[in-house]
mmCIF file of C-alpha atoms in Angstrom:
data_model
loop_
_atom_site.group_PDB
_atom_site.id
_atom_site.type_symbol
_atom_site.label_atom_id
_atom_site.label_comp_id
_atom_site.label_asym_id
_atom_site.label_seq_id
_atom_site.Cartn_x
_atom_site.Cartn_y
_atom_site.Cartn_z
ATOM 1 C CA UNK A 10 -5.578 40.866 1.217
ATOM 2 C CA UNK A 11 -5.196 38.011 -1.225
ATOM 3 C CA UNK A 12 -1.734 38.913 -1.664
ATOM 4 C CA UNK A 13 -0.941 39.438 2.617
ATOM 5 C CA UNK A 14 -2.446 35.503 2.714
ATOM 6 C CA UNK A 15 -0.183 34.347 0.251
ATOM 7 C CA UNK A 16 2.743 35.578 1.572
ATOM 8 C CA UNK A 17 2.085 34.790 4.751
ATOM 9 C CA UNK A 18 1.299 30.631 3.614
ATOM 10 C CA UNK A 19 -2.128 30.580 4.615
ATOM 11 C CA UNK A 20 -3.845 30.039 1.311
ATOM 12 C CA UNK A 21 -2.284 28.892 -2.008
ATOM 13 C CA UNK A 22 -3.598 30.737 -5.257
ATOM 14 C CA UNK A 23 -6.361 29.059 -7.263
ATOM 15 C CA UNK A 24 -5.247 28.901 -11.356
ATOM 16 C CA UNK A 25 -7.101 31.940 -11.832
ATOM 17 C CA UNK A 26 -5.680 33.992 -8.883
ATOM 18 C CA UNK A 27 -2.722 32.702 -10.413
ATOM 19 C CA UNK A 28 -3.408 34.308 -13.577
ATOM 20 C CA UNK A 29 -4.385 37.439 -11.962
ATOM 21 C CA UNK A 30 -1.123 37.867 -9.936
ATOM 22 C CA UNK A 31 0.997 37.347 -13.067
ATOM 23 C CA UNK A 32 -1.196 40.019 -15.048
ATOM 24 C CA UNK A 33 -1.220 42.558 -12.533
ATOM 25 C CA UNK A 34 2.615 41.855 -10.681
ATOM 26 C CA UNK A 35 4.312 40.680 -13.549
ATOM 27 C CA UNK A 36 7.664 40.962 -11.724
ATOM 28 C CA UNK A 37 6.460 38.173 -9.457
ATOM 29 C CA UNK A 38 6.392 35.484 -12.628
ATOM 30 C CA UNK A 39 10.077 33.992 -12.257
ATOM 31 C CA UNK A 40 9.118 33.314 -8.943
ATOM 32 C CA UNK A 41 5.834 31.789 -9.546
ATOM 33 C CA UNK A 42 7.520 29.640 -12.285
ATOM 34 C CA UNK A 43 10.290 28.232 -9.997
ATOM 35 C CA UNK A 44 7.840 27.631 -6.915
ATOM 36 C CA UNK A 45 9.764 30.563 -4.414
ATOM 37 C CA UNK A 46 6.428 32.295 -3.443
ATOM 38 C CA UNK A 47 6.029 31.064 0.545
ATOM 39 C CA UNK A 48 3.613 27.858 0.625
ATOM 40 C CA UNK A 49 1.102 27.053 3.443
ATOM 41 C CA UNK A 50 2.885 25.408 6.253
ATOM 42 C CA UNK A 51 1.325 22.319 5.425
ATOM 43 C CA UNK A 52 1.528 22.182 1.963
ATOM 44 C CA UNK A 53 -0.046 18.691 1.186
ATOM 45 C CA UNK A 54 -3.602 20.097 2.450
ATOM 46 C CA UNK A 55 -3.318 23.879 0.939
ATOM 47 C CA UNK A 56 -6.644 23.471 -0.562
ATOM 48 C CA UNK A 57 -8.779 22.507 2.466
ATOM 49 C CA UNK A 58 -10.023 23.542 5.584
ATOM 50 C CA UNK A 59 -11.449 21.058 8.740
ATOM 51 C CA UNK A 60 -14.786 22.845 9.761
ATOM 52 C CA UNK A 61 -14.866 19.447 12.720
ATOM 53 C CA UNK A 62 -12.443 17.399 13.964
ATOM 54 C CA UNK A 63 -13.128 15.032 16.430
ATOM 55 C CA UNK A 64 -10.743 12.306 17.913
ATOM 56 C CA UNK A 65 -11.956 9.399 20.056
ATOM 57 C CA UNK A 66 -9.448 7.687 22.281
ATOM 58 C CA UNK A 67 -11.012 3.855 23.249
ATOM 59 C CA UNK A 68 -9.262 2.413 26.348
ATOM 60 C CA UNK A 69 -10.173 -1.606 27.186
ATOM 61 C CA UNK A 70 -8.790 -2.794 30.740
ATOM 62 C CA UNK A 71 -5.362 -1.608 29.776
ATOM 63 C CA UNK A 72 -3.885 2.246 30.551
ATOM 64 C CA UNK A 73 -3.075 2.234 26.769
ATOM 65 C CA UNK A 74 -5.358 2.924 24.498
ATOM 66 C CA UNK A 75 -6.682 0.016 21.501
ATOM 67 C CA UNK A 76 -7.837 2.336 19.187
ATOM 68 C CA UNK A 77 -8.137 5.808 18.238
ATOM 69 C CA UNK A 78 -11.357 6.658 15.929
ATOM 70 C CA UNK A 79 -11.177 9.835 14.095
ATOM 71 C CA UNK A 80 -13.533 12.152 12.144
ATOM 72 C CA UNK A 81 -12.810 15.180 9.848
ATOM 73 C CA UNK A 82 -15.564 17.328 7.919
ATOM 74 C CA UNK A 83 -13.327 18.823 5.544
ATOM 75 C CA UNK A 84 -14.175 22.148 2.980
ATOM 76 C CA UNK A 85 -12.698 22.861 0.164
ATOM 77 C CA UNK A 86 -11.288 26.359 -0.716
ATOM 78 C CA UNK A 87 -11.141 25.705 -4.285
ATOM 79 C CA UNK A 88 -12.275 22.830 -6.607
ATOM 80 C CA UNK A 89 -10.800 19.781 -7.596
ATOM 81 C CA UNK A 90 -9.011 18.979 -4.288
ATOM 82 C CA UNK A 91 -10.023 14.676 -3.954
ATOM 83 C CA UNK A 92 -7.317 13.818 -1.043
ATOM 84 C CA UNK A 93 -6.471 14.437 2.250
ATOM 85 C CA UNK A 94 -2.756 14.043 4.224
ATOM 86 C CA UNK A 95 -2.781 13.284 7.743
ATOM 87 C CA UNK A 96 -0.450 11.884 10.524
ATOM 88 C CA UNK A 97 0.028 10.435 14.101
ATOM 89 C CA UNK A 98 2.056 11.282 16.485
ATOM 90 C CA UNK A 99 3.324 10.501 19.867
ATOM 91 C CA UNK A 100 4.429 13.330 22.240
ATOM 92 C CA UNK A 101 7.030 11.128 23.630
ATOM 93 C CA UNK A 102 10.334 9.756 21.733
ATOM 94 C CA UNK A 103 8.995 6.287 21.107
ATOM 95 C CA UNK A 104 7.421 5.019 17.862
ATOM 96 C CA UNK A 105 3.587 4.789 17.179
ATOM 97 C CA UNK A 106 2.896 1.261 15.955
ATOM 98 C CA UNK A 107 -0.470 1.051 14.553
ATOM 99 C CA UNK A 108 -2.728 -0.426 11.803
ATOM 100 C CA UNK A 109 -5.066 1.873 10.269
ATOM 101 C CA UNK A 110 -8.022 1.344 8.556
ATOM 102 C CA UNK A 111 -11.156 4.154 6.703
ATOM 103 C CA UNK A 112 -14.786 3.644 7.870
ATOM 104 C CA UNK A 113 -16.194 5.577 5.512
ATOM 105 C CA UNK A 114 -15.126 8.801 3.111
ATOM 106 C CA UNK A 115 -12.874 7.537 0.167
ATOM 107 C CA UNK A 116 -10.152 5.058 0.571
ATOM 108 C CA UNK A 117 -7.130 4.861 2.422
ATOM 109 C CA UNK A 118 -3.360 5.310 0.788
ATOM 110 C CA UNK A 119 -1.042 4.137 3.255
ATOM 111 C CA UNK A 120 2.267 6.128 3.401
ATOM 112 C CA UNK A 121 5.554 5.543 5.225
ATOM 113 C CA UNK A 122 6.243 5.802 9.221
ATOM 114 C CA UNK A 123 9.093 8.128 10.239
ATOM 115 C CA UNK A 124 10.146 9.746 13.252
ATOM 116 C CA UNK A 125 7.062 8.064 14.980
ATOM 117 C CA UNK A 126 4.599 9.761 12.666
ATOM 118 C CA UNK A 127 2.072 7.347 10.838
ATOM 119 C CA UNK A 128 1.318 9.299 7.206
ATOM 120 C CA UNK A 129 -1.540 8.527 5.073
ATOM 121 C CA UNK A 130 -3.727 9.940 2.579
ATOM 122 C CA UNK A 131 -7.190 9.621 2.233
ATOM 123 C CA UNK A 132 -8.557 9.755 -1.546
ATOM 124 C CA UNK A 133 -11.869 11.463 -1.496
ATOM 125 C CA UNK A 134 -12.436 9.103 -5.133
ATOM 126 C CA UNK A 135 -13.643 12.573 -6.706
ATOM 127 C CA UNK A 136 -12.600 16.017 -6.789
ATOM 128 C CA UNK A 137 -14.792 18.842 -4.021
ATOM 129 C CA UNK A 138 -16.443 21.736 -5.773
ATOM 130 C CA UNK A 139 -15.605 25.210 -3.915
ATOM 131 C CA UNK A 140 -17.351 25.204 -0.877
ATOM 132 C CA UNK A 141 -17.799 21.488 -0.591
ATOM 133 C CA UNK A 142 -17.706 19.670 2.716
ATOM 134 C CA UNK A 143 -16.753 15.916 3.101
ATOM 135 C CA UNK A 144 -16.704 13.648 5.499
ATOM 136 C CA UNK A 145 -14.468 10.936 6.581
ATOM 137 C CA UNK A 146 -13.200 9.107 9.444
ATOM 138 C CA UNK A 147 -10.217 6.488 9.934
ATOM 139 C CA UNK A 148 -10.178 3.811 12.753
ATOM 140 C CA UNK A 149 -6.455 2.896 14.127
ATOM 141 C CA UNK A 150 -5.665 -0.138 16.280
ATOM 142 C CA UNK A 151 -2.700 0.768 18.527
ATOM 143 C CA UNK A 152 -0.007 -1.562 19.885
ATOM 144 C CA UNK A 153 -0.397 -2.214 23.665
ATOM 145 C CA UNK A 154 2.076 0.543 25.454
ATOM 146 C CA UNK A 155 4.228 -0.307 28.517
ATOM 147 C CA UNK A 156 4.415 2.792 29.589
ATOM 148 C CA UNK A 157 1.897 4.702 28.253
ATOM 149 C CA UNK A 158 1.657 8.696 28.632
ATOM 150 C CA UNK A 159 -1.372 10.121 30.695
ATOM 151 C CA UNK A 160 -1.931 12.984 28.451
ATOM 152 C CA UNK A 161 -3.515 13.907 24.388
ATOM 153 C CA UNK A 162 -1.717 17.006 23.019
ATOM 154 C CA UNK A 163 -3.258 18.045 19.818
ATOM 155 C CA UNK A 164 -1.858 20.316 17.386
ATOM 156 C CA UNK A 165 -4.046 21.855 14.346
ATOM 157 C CA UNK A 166 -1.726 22.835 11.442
ATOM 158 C CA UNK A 167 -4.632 23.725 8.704
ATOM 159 C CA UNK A 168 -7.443 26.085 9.870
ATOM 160 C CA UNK A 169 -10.204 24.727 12.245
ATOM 161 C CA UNK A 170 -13.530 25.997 13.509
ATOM 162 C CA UNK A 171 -13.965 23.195 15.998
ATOM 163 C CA UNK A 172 -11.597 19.892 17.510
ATOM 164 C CA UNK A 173 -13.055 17.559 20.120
ATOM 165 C CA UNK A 174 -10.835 15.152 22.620
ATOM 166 C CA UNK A 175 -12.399 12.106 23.933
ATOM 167 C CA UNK A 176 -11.495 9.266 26.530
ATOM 168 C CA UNK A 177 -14.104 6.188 26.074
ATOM 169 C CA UNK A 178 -13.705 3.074 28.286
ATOM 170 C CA UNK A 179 -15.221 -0.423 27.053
ATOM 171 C CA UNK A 180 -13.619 -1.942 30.413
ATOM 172 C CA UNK A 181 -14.056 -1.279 33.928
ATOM 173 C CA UNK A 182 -10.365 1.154 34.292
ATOM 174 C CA UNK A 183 -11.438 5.015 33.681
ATOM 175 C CA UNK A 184 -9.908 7.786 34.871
ATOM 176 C CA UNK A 185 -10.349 9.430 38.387
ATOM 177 C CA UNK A 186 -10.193 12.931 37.223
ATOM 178 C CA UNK A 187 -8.821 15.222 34.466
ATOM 179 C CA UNK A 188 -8.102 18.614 33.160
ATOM 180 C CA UNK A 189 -7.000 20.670 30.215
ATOM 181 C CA UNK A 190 -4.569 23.368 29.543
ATOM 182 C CA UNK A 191 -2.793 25.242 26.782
ATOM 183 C CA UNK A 192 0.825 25.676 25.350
ATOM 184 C CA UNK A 193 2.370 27.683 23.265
ATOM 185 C CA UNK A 194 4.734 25.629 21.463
ATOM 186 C CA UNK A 195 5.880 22.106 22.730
ATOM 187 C CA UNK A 196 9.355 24.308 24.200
ATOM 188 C CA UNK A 197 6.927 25.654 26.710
ATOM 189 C CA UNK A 198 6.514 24.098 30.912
ATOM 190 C CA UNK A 199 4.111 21.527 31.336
ATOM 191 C CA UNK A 200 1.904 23.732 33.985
ATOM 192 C CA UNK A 201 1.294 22.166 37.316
ATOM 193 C CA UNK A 202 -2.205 20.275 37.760
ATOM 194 C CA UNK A 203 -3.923 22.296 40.033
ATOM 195 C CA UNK A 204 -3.493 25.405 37.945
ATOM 196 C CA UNK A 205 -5.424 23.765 35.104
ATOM 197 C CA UNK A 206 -9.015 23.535 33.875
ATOM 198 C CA UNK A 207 -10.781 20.238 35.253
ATOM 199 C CA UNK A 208 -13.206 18.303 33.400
ATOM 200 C CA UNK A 209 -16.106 16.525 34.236
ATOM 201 C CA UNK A 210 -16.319 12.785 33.881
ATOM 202 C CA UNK A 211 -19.375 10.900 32.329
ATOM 203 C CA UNK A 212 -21.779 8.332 34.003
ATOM 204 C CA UNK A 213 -19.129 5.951 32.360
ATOM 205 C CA UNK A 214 -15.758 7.591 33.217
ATOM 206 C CA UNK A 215 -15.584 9.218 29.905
ATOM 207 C CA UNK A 216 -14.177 12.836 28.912
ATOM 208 C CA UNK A 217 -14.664 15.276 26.182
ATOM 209 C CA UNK A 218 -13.080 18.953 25.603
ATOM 210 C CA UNK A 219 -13.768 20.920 22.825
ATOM 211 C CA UNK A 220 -11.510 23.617 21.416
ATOM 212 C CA UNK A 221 -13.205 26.216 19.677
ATOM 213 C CA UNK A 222 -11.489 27.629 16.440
ATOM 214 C CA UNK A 223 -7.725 26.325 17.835
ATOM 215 C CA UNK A 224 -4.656 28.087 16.719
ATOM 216 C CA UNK A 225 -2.078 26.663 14.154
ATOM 217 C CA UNK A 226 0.920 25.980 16.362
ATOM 218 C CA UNK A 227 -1.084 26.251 19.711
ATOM 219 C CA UNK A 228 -0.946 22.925 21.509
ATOM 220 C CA UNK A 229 -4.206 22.121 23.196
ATOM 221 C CA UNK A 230 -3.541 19.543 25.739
ATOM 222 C CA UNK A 231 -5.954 16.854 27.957
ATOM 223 C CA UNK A 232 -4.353 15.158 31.112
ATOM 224 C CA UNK A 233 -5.775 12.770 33.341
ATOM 225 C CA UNK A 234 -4.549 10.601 36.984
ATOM 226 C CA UNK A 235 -5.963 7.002 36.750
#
């Protein structure tokens, strides 16, 4: 089984599963020494799993959001993993322009933006033992939006037990209704409204969904009319 996970990149070997596989499948060491064995899709983060994620969308008067708040508890696989890579996204064509700061959880490496993706790393300050969970969470203030979409799509790309979706309003503007669906990839239709899931809004206008164990690839999706 160890082997079947390799191959197909959803864990990376440990140094002494490492060791193992060369003793036992000694044919597979050139490979292992040049790096050709499959990696995990997502190869900065091979070492962790998100047991909760949980992002927070805060909208003031404006249909664009201010700030997006996020928090990860993260578990280590194997020991000595002390950073985290993560990125944001649009769904649209246009670039995310945002300033992002850590709460609490490490400190915050800022990386490059490309292709409207904000990267940055977040350095635990220690290395996990096996098993470990950590916490951390990042606060991002978003540039005012024109045009802004009326939809989250999220897209888990490491293994997840649970991901939460929220709309909070500081203002008096919240939404009139929402709903949820699914996709399978981002080449799939947009269904139509009325064939979604609605959601229920709070005594303040907000929303929350909550996917349990999402799918790497699966895009899990929450739309709303103002």
């Amino acid at each position: 089984s160890t082997v079947a996970n390799l191959e197909a990149g959803r864990h990376w070997m440990s140094d002494d599963v490492l060791q193992r596989v060369r003793e036992r499948l000694p044919h597979w060491d050139e490979a292992l020494t040049r790096g050709r064995l499959p990696m995990p899709a997502e190869s900065s983060n091979p070492s962790l799993v998100i047991d909760d994620l949980t992002i927070t969308y805060v909208f003031q008067e404006s249909k664009s959001p201010s700030e997006i708040i996020q928090v990860r508890r993260v578990r280590a696989v194997r020991s000595g993993v002390s950073s985290y890579v993560l990125g944001l996204k649009r769904t649209d064509d246009q670039a995310l322009t945002l300033e992002t700061h850590l709460l609490w959880g490490g400190h915050l490496e800022d990386g490059p933006t490309t292709d409207g993706q904000e990267l940055a790393t977040v350095n635990f300050g220690r290395g996990l033992r096996r098993g470990e969970v950590h916490d951390f969470a990042l606060r991002s203030w978003v540039q005012r939006d024109a045009s802004p979409d009326n939809e989250i799509w999220l897209e888990v790309s490491r293994p997840t037990k649970r991901a939460s979706l929220h709309l909070a309003f500081e203002g008096r503007r919240s939404v009139r209704q929402a709903w949820t669906y699914q996709l399978e990839d981002e080449s799939s239709d947009i269904p139509p409204a009325d064939t979604c899931m609605s959601l229920p809004t709070g005594p303040d206008g907000q929303v929350s969904i909550t996917f349990e164990n999402p799918s790497p690839g699966r895009i899990y999706a929450l739309s709303w009319e103002w």
